[in-house]
Amino acid sequence: MSRPQCYAILLLGFILGLYLEAQPTLQQVWARHDQFVMSGPGKPVVIDPSNSHNFKGKHGQMVRGWDVGAPDATPVLWWNGGPGDAADPAWDVNCFDDPKRYRHLEIDQPGTGQSAWIPGWRPEDTVDDAATFLRSRGITKPILVTGWSWGSTMALLFAQRHPDLVQGVIVGGVWTNTAAEVEAYLGASGSRSWMAGVSEVFRASSGGRGTACDLHAAIRAGRGGKALVQAYSDAESLQAGEGRIPRKPLVEAIPSVQSKPVDLATETDSDVRFAYIESEMMCRGQRGQWSLHLRFPKRLADVPLIVIQGRYDQICTPEVAKQVHRAWPGTQKLLVPFNGGHWGFKGPDKETRALAGLNLSNTDDEKLSRATSLHFGNSRLLNGAAIDCLATFSPAAP
């Protein structure tokens, strides 16, 4: 072999090594997670009104954005769940041991926080609004993009439409809004059938079938009043975590009452708004009117992806996470399963432990909490750990 050939091989090996280092390993993500768990709560970050910025969206509507952190810190675009939950930068910053290393950016999706509701809103327009917000804040180079649950849908859609702004993607509890996913989540014969009385309660309140569209029609019309929207939220929480042992019906029967139809232009109750907005999108998924297509631009082949998924998730099925992982172009992608559901499992609460005769001091209670997070995986810290690893391993933005 000639000397030039040797040099060429060495150079190729060096370049390949750099390429491989752009993607953290499963062990490195978990090591960071464990470090976060053992170090305790992260340093607090003060969030004040000056971090909030209103701007006009694609259709001239008001959109609120958040920009929290130093201008020279590593920027991260967050997408919240729901889609009926408002942006929550206070939650975002709590995912890290030192959130000041990051600049946290996020917008309120339609009908949440201070962003105006748009009937029949298009998620494509909302991710375009986010791109507008980033540029208005002086961000024009690729950044990290993340989201959990419905937030994963929006993060992936943002990457599809704005690959030039994406340096790395971290998604968890992955959702693409297909009819099959909606049926598994909200359908009477889906995962709710394992929770005593839940499917029956919603069938009785929504015309006997209890589908996503039936639920949305009932919520929109005000049937069941506040009790129905509270039950909708309670059922989601039961499906997201361990829930309570189904020894008895887990959701109270919903009284047959009629409230006024929901008008999001004037509605102020956050529970009503959440249930209306989420069930409306779920109904679209049931009818095949909107879902995330798993077609990604080739230019994302050089963008690393981390997918985090609870192995026992009863809202966002693990198979969808695997589909996203397979569909992502290139080889810089990592699937991180953890021993949890849609949220991390917390183990027995104080009342259950006391019933078994286990009464712990505050110090031992904190130790048990850490041990539980190490054993199951904590979804909040796991998300922060993955972001931290990708920020370390991703090549610098050009």
Short mmCIF file of C-alpha atoms in Angstrom, two decimals:
data_model
loop_
_atom_site.label_atom_id
_atom_site.label_comp_id
_atom_site.label_asym_id
_atom_site.label_seq_id
_atom_site.Cartn_x
_atom_site.Cartn_y
_atom_site.Cartn_z
CA MET A 1 0.00 0.00 0.00
CA SER A 2 1.36 3.39 -0.96
CA ARG A 3 1.93 6.22 1.50
CA PRO A 4 -0.87 8.38 -0.02
CA GLN A 5 -3.26 5.43 0.36
CA CYS A 6 -2.27 5.05 4.02
CA TYR A 7 -2.87 8.76 4.62
CA ALA A 8 -6.27 8.51 2.91
CA ILE A 9 -7.31 5.57 5.09
CA LEU A 10 -6.15 7.33 8.25
CA LEU A 11 -8.03 10.48 7.26
CA LEU A 12 -11.19 8.47 6.53
CA GLY A 13 -10.91 6.76 9.92
CA PHE A 14 -10.51 10.12 11.65
CA ILE A 15 -13.57 11.57 9.90
CA LEU A 16 -15.60 8.46 10.65
CA GLY A 17 -14.60 8.70 14.32
CA LEU A 18 -15.82 12.28 14.48
CA TYR A 19 -19.08 11.24 12.82
CA LEU A 20 -19.69 8.43 15.28
CA GLU A 21 -18.95 10.71 18.24
CA ALA A 22 -21.84 12.95 17.18
CA GLN A 23 -24.25 10.39 18.65
CA PRO A 24 -24.20 9.45 22.37
CA THR A 25 -24.62 5.82 23.37
CA LEU A 26 -27.42 4.33 25.41
CA GLN A 27 -25.03 3.90 28.33
CA GLN A 28 -23.97 7.56 28.19
CA VAL A 29 -27.58 8.80 28.26
CA TRP A 30 -28.36 6.58 31.25
CA ALA A 31 -25.18 7.62 33.04
CA ARG A 32 -26.25 11.26 32.71
CA HIS A 33 -29.75 10.39 33.91
CA ASP A 34 -28.34 8.65 36.99
CA GLN A 35 -26.06 11.60 37.69
CA PHE A 36 -29.08 13.95 37.60
CA VAL A 37 -31.06 11.68 39.93
CA MET A 38 -28.25 11.38 42.47
CA SER A 39 -27.41 15.10 42.44
CA GLY A 40 -30.92 16.08 43.54
CA PRO A 41 -33.04 19.00 42.32
CA GLY A 42 -31.47 21.38 39.82
CA LYS A 43 -30.65 25.02 40.38
CA PRO A 44 -33.70 27.28 40.13
CA VAL A 45 -34.09 29.77 37.30
CA VAL A 46 -36.06 32.97 37.69
CA ILE A 47 -38.73 33.39 34.99
CA ASP A 48 -40.29 36.83 34.75
CA PRO A 49 -42.65 38.68 32.38
CA SER A 50 -39.72 39.98 30.34
CA ASN A 51 -39.20 36.41 29.09
CA SER A 52 -42.64 36.47 27.42
CA HIS A 53 -42.96 37.83 23.87
CA ASN A 54 -46.17 38.21 21.88
CA PHE A 55 -46.04 38.26 18.08
CA LYS A 56 -48.33 37.83 15.09
CA GLY A 57 -48.65 34.33 13.71
CA LYS A 58 -49.07 33.15 10.15
CA HIS A 59 -52.73 34.13 10.09
CA GLY A 60 -52.32 37.42 11.93
CA GLN A 61 -53.36 35.89 15.27
CA MET A 62 -51.63 36.56 18.58
CA VAL A 63 -49.02 34.00 19.58
CA ARG A 64 -47.04 34.05 22.80
CA GLY A 65 -43.45 32.88 22.86
CA TRP A 66 -41.04 32.30 25.74
CA ASP A 67 -37.31 33.00 25.65
CA VAL A 68 -35.66 32.08 28.96
CA GLY A 69 -31.91 32.09 29.47
CA ALA A 70 -28.75 33.87 28.39
CA PRO A 71 -28.49 34.78 24.69
CA ASP A 72 -25.18 32.91 24.40
CA ALA A 73 -26.43 29.70 26.07
CA THR A 74 -27.23 26.58 24.01
CA PRO A 75 -30.73 27.15 22.57
CA VAL A 76 -33.43 24.47 22.85
CA LEU A 77 -36.87 24.69 21.23
CA TRP A 78 -39.45 22.93 23.41
CA TRP A 79 -42.87 21.65 22.34
CA ASN A 80 -45.48 21.03 25.01
CA GLY A 81 -47.99 18.22 25.19
CA GLY A 82 -51.74 18.13 24.99
CA PRO A 83 -52.09 19.90 22.58
CA GLY A 84 -54.22 21.67 25.18
CA ASP A 85 -51.41 22.59 27.58
CA ALA A 86 -49.75 26.00 27.48
CA ALA A 87 -45.97 26.37 27.23
CA ASP A 88 -44.31 25.85 30.59
CA PRO A 89 -40.70 27.06 30.67
CA ALA A 90 -40.63 26.56 34.46
CA TRP A 91 -41.02 22.80 33.84
CA ASP A 92 -38.47 22.88 31.03
CA VAL A 93 -35.70 24.31 33.14
CA ASN A 94 -36.29 21.76 35.91
CA CYS A 95 -35.11 18.96 33.62
CA PHE A 96 -31.45 19.82 34.23
CA ASP A 97 -28.92 20.01 37.03
CA ASP A 98 -27.95 23.45 35.70
CA PRO A 99 -30.59 24.86 33.32
CA LYS A 100 -28.57 28.06 32.86
CA ARG A 101 -26.45 26.18 30.32
CA TYR A 102 -29.46 26.42 28.02
CA ARG A 103 -31.66 29.03 26.42
CA HIS A 104 -35.24 27.70 26.58
CA LEU A 105 -37.59 28.72 23.76
CA GLU A 106 -41.23 27.72 23.35
CA ILE A 107 -44.54 29.02 22.03
CA ASP A 108 -48.10 28.60 23.30
CA GLN A 109 -49.98 26.46 20.80
CA PRO A 110 -53.40 27.69 19.56
CA GLY A 111 -55.94 28.23 22.32
CA THR A 112 -53.42 27.82 25.16
CA GLY A 113 -51.74 30.44 27.32
CA GLN A 114 -51.94 33.75 25.47
CA SER A 115 -52.11 32.32 21.94
CA ALA A 116 -55.41 32.83 20.15
CA TRP A 117 -57.54 29.82 19.25
CA ILE A 118 -57.93 29.06 15.55
CA PRO A 119 -60.79 26.66 14.71
CA GLY A 120 -59.44 23.80 12.62
CA TRP A 121 -55.86 25.00 13.22
CA ARG A 122 -53.08 23.43 11.19
CA PRO A 123 -50.09 22.07 13.11
CA GLU A 124 -48.01 22.95 10.03
CA ASP A 125 -48.84 26.63 10.51
CA THR A 126 -47.95 26.44 14.20
CA VAL A 127 -44.46 25.05 13.56
CA ASP A 128 -44.02 27.79 10.96
CA ASP A 129 -44.97 30.30 13.68
CA ALA A 130 -42.28 28.78 15.88
CA ALA A 131 -39.70 29.28 13.13
CA THR A 132 -40.84 32.90 12.88
CA PHE A 133 -40.41 33.28 16.64
CA LEU A 134 -36.88 31.85 16.57
CA ARG A 135 -35.80 34.23 13.82
CA SER A 136 -37.41 37.16 15.63
CA ARG A 137 -35.22 36.28 18.62
CA GLY A 138 -32.12 36.35 16.43
CA ILE A 139 -31.78 32.57 16.07
CA THR A 140 -30.94 31.56 12.50
CA LYS A 141 -28.56 28.63 13.07
CA PRO A 142 -29.62 25.03 13.82
CA ILE A 143 -30.67 24.29 17.41
CA LEU A 144 -31.87 21.34 19.50
CA VAL A 145 -35.61 20.60 19.26
CA THR A 146 -37.52 18.52 21.80
CA GLY A 147 -41.03 17.50 22.80
CA TRP A 148 -42.91 14.90 24.83
CA SER A 149 -46.22 13.23 23.88
CA TRP A 150 -48.04 15.62 21.51
CA GLY A 151 -44.89 17.72 21.82
CA SER A 152 -43.04 14.91 20.03
CA THR A 153 -45.49 15.28 17.13
CA MET A 154 -44.76 18.98 16.85
CA ALA A 155 -40.99 18.55 17.26
CA LEU A 156 -40.89 16.00 14.43
CA LEU A 157 -43.15 18.15 12.25
CA PHE A 158 -40.89 21.15 12.90
CA ALA A 159 -37.90 19.06 11.79
CA GLN A 160 -39.73 18.06 8.61
CA ARG A 161 -40.66 21.61 7.66
CA HIS A 162 -37.60 23.47 8.95
CA PRO A 163 -34.61 21.11 8.74
CA ASP A 164 -32.31 24.09 8.28
CA LEU A 165 -33.06 25.10 11.90
CA VAL A 166 -32.51 21.66 13.43
CA GLN A 167 -29.23 20.52 14.99
CA GLY A 168 -30.63 17.56 16.92
CA VAL A 169 -34.03 16.13 17.91
CA ILE A 170 -35.06 14.57 21.23
CA VAL A 171 -38.61 13.19 21.45
CA GLY A 172 -40.37 11.03 24.01
CA GLY A 173 -43.73 9.34 24.50
CA VAL A 174 -44.07 9.51 20.72
CA TRP A 175 -47.43 10.29 19.10
CA THR A 176 -48.38 10.60 15.40
CA ASN A 177 -52.20 10.96 15.74
CA THR A 178 -53.27 8.04 13.58
CA ALA A 179 -56.71 6.47 13.95
CA ALA A 180 -55.12 3.34 15.45
CA GLU A 181 -53.30 5.37 18.12
CA VAL A 182 -56.43 7.33 19.02
CA GLU A 183 -58.43 4.10 19.36
CA ALA A 184 -55.74 2.55 21.57
CA TYR A 185 -55.67 5.66 23.79
CA LEU A 186 -59.27 6.91 23.95
CA GLY A 187 -61.33 4.07 22.50
CA ALA A 188 -63.61 2.12 24.84
CA SER A 189 -61.82 -1.12 23.89
CA GLY A 190 -58.32 0.38 24.08
CA SER A 191 -56.09 0.68 27.14
CA ARG A 192 -58.96 2.18 29.14
CA SER A 193 -60.63 -1.22 29.16
CA TRP A 194 -58.00 -2.28 31.74
CA MET A 195 -59.10 0.47 34.15
CA ALA A 196 -62.20 -0.46 36.11
CA GLY A 197 -65.25 1.54 35.11
CA VAL A 198 -63.48 4.14 32.96
CA SER A 199 -64.73 3.01 29.53
CA GLU A 200 -68.23 2.56 30.93
CA VAL A 201 -68.31 6.09 32.39
CA PHE A 202 -67.37 7.71 29.08
CA ARG A 203 -69.70 5.52 27.01
CA ALA A 204 -72.58 6.61 29.22
CA SER A 205 -71.65 10.27 28.76
CA SER A 206 -71.02 10.29 25.02
CA GLY A 207 -73.74 8.46 23.18
CA GLY A 208 -72.94 4.88 24.09
CA ARG A 209 -69.76 4.36 22.04
CA GLY A 210 -67.15 6.45 23.84
CA THR A 211 -64.92 7.20 20.86
CA ALA A 212 -62.71 10.29 20.65
CA CYS A 213 -65.22 12.06 18.42
CA ASP A 214 -68.09 11.15 20.76
CA LEU A 215 -66.12 12.55 23.68
CA HIS A 216 -65.29 15.74 21.82
CA ALA A 217 -68.92 16.23 20.79
CA ALA A 218 -70.02 15.86 24.42
CA ILE A 219 -67.34 18.23 25.72
CA ARG A 220 -68.07 20.79 22.99
CA ALA A 221 -71.80 20.68 23.70
CA GLY A 222 -71.28 21.02 27.46
CA ARG A 223 -72.85 17.65 28.27
CA GLY A 224 -71.66 16.51 31.68
CA GLY A 225 -70.40 20.00 32.48
CA LYS A 226 -67.26 20.37 34.57
CA ALA A 227 -67.50 16.77 35.77
CA LEU A 228 -66.92 15.40 32.25
CA VAL A 229 -63.83 17.49 31.55
CA GLN A 230 -62.44 16.68 34.99
CA ALA A 231 -62.99 12.98 34.34
CA TYR A 232 -61.27 13.35 30.97
CA SER A 233 -58.20 14.82 32.67
CA ASP A 234 -58.27 12.27 35.51
CA ALA A 235 -58.46 9.34 33.10
CA GLU A 236 -55.45 10.65 31.18
CA SER A 237 -53.44 10.88 34.41
CA LEU A 238 -54.42 7.32 35.30
CA GLN A 239 -53.22 6.09 31.91
CA ALA A 240 -50.01 8.13 32.04
CA GLY A 241 -48.64 6.72 35.31
CA GLU A 242 -49.13 3.55 37.31
CA GLY A 243 -52.59 4.70 38.26
CA ARG A 244 -54.41 3.22 41.24
CA ILE A 245 -54.96 -0.50 41.61
CA PRO A 246 -58.34 -1.19 39.91
CA ARG A 247 -60.10 -2.64 42.94
CA LYS A 248 -63.09 -0.38 42.26
CA PRO A 249 -64.22 2.08 39.56
CA LEU A 250 -61.43 4.60 39.08
CA VAL A 251 -63.52 7.52 37.75
CA GLU A 252 -66.69 8.73 39.39
CA ALA A 253 -69.92 8.47 37.43
CA ILE A 254 -70.57 11.68 35.50
CA PRO A 255 -73.90 13.35 36.37
CA SER A 256 -76.36 13.94 33.55
CA VAL A 257 -76.17 17.72 33.42
CA GLN A 258 -76.12 20.19 30.57
CA SER A 259 -73.85 23.24 30.63
CA LYS A 260 -73.55 25.84 27.93
CA PRO A 261 -71.62 24.83 24.78
CA VAL A 262 -67.92 25.58 24.94
CA ASP A 263 -66.75 28.77 23.25
CA LEU A 264 -62.96 28.96 23.35
CA ALA A 265 -63.08 32.66 22.50
CA THR A 266 -64.51 33.34 25.97
CA GLU A 267 -63.83 30.15 28.00
CA THR A 268 -61.43 30.73 30.89
CA ASP A 269 -61.45 27.33 32.64
CA SER A 270 -58.10 25.66 31.85
CA ASP A 271 -59.53 22.14 32.32
CA VAL A 272 -62.31 22.81 29.84
CA ARG A 273 -59.91 24.33 27.33
CA PHE A 274 -57.50 21.40 27.66
CA ALA A 275 -60.17 18.73 27.19
CA TYR A 276 -61.75 20.59 24.26
CA ILE A 277 -58.48 21.22 22.39
CA GLU A 278 -57.01 17.76 22.92
CA SER A 279 -60.21 15.84 22.13
CA GLU A 280 -60.72 17.96 19.00
CA MET A 281 -57.32 16.90 17.66
CA MET A 282 -57.91 13.28 18.72
CA CYS A 283 -61.21 13.35 16.80
CA ARG A 284 -59.34 14.55 13.72
CA GLY A 285 -56.99 11.63 14.14
CA GLN A 286 -59.88 9.19 14.47
CA ARG A 287 -61.38 10.48 11.22
CA GLY A 288 -58.04 10.45 9.38
CA GLN A 289 -58.15 14.23 8.95
CA TRP A 290 -54.69 14.93 10.38
CA SER A 291 -51.74 12.75 11.32
CA LEU A 292 -47.98 13.08 11.20
CA HIS A 293 -46.59 11.39 8.11
CA LEU A 294 -43.26 9.69 8.69
CA ARG A 295 -41.47 11.15 5.70
CA PHE A 296 -38.34 13.09 6.58
CA PRO A 297 -36.13 15.24 4.33
CA LYS A 298 -32.82 13.64 3.34
CA ARG A 299 -30.94 16.59 4.82
CA LEU A 300 -31.97 15.30 8.27
CA ALA A 301 -29.72 12.27 7.70
CA ASP A 302 -26.90 14.19 9.38
CA VAL A 303 -29.11 15.29 12.29
CA PRO A 304 -28.99 13.02 15.37
CA LEU A 305 -32.25 11.76 16.88
CA ILE A 306 -32.95 10.37 20.35
CA VAL A 307 -36.31 8.65 20.96
CA ILE A 308 -37.31 8.02 24.60
CA GLN A 309 -40.17 5.62 25.27
CA GLY A 310 -41.78 4.02 28.30
CA ARG A 311 -42.04 0.28 27.65
CA TYR A 312 -45.46 0.15 29.33
CA ASP A 313 -46.93 3.35 27.87
CA GLN A 314 -50.74 3.12 27.65
CA ILE A 315 -51.18 6.43 25.86
CA CYS A 316 -48.44 6.49 23.22
CA THR A 317 -47.71 2.92 22.14
CA PRO A 318 -44.06 1.80 21.99
CA GLU A 319 -44.49 0.50 18.43
CA VAL A 320 -45.00 4.08 17.18
CA ALA A 321 -41.70 5.10 18.76
CA LYS A 322 -40.00 2.28 16.88
CA GLN A 323 -41.67 3.36 13.63
CA VAL A 324 -40.31 6.90 14.04
CA HIS A 325 -36.86 5.54 14.86
CA ARG A 326 -36.89 3.36 11.73
CA ALA A 327 -38.19 6.16 9.48
CA TRP A 328 -35.56 8.71 10.53
CA PRO A 329 -32.95 9.04 7.76
CA GLY A 330 -29.30 8.25 8.32
CA THR A 331 -27.75 6.27 11.15
CA GLN A 332 -27.41 8.87 13.92
CA LYS A 333 -30.42 7.73 15.93
CA LEU A 334 -30.85 6.16 19.34
CA LEU A 335 -33.88 4.48 20.94
CA VAL A 336 -33.94 4.78 24.74
CA PRO A 337 -36.57 2.60 26.43
CA PHE A 338 -37.26 3.03 30.15
CA ASN A 339 -39.22 1.03 32.71
CA GLY A 340 -42.25 3.26 32.84
CA GLY A 341 -45.46 4.27 31.18
CA HIS A 342 -46.20 7.62 29.60
CA TRP A 343 -44.65 9.08 32.73
CA GLY A 344 -42.05 7.56 34.99
CA PHE A 345 -43.36 5.18 37.64
CA LYS A 346 -43.14 6.51 41.19
CA GLY A 347 -43.73 3.38 43.23
CA PRO A 348 -46.00 3.11 46.30
CA ASP A 349 -47.07 6.38 47.88
CA LYS A 350 -46.78 7.22 51.60
CA GLU A 351 -50.30 5.98 52.40
CA THR A 352 -49.61 2.59 50.81
CA ARG A 353 -46.25 2.30 52.55
CA ALA A 354 -47.82 3.21 55.90
CA LEU A 355 -50.52 0.57 55.36
CA ALA A 356 -47.72 -1.98 55.00
CA GLY A 357 -46.04 -0.69 58.14
CA LEU A 358 -43.26 1.19 56.36
CA ASN A 359 -42.92 4.66 57.88
CA LEU A 360 -39.85 6.48 56.62
CA SER A 361 -38.09 9.60 57.79
CA ASN A 362 -37.87 12.48 55.35
CA THR A 363 -34.25 11.53 54.60
CA ASP A 364 -35.11 7.89 53.91
CA ASP A 365 -38.13 8.99 51.86
CA GLU A 366 -35.83 11.01 49.62
CA LYS A 367 -33.47 8.03 49.29
CA LEU A 368 -36.38 5.78 48.29
CA SER A 369 -37.48 8.33 45.71
CA ARG A 370 -34.01 8.38 44.19
CA ALA A 371 -33.82 4.59 44.18
CA THR A 372 -37.21 4.41 42.45
CA SER A 373 -36.08 6.86 39.77
CA LEU A 374 -32.87 4.90 39.21
CA HIS A 375 -34.83 1.64 38.94
CA PHE A 376 -37.65 2.76 36.66
CA GLY A 377 -36.13 5.76 34.91
CA ASN A 378 -37.46 9.24 35.52
CA SER A 379 -39.04 10.68 32.37
CA ARG A 380 -38.29 14.30 33.28
CA LEU A 381 -34.64 13.68 34.05
CA LEU A 382 -34.28 11.24 31.17
CA ASN A 383 -35.46 13.94 28.78
CA GLY A 384 -33.00 16.43 30.28
CA ALA A 385 -30.20 13.85 30.23
CA ALA A 386 -30.78 13.12 26.54
CA ILE A 387 -30.73 16.83 25.71
CA ASP A 388 -27.56 17.25 27.74
CA CYS A 389 -25.87 14.36 25.92
CA LEU A 390 -26.93 15.53 22.49
CA ALA A 391 -25.76 19.06 23.26
CA THR A 392 -22.38 17.57 24.13
CA PHE A 393 -22.08 15.19 21.18
CA SER A 394 -23.79 17.12 18.38
CA PRO A 395 -21.43 18.91 16.02
CA ALA A 396 -21.45 22.68 16.42
CA ALA A 397 -23.93 24.55 14.25
CA PRO A 398 -22.32 26.03 11.14
#
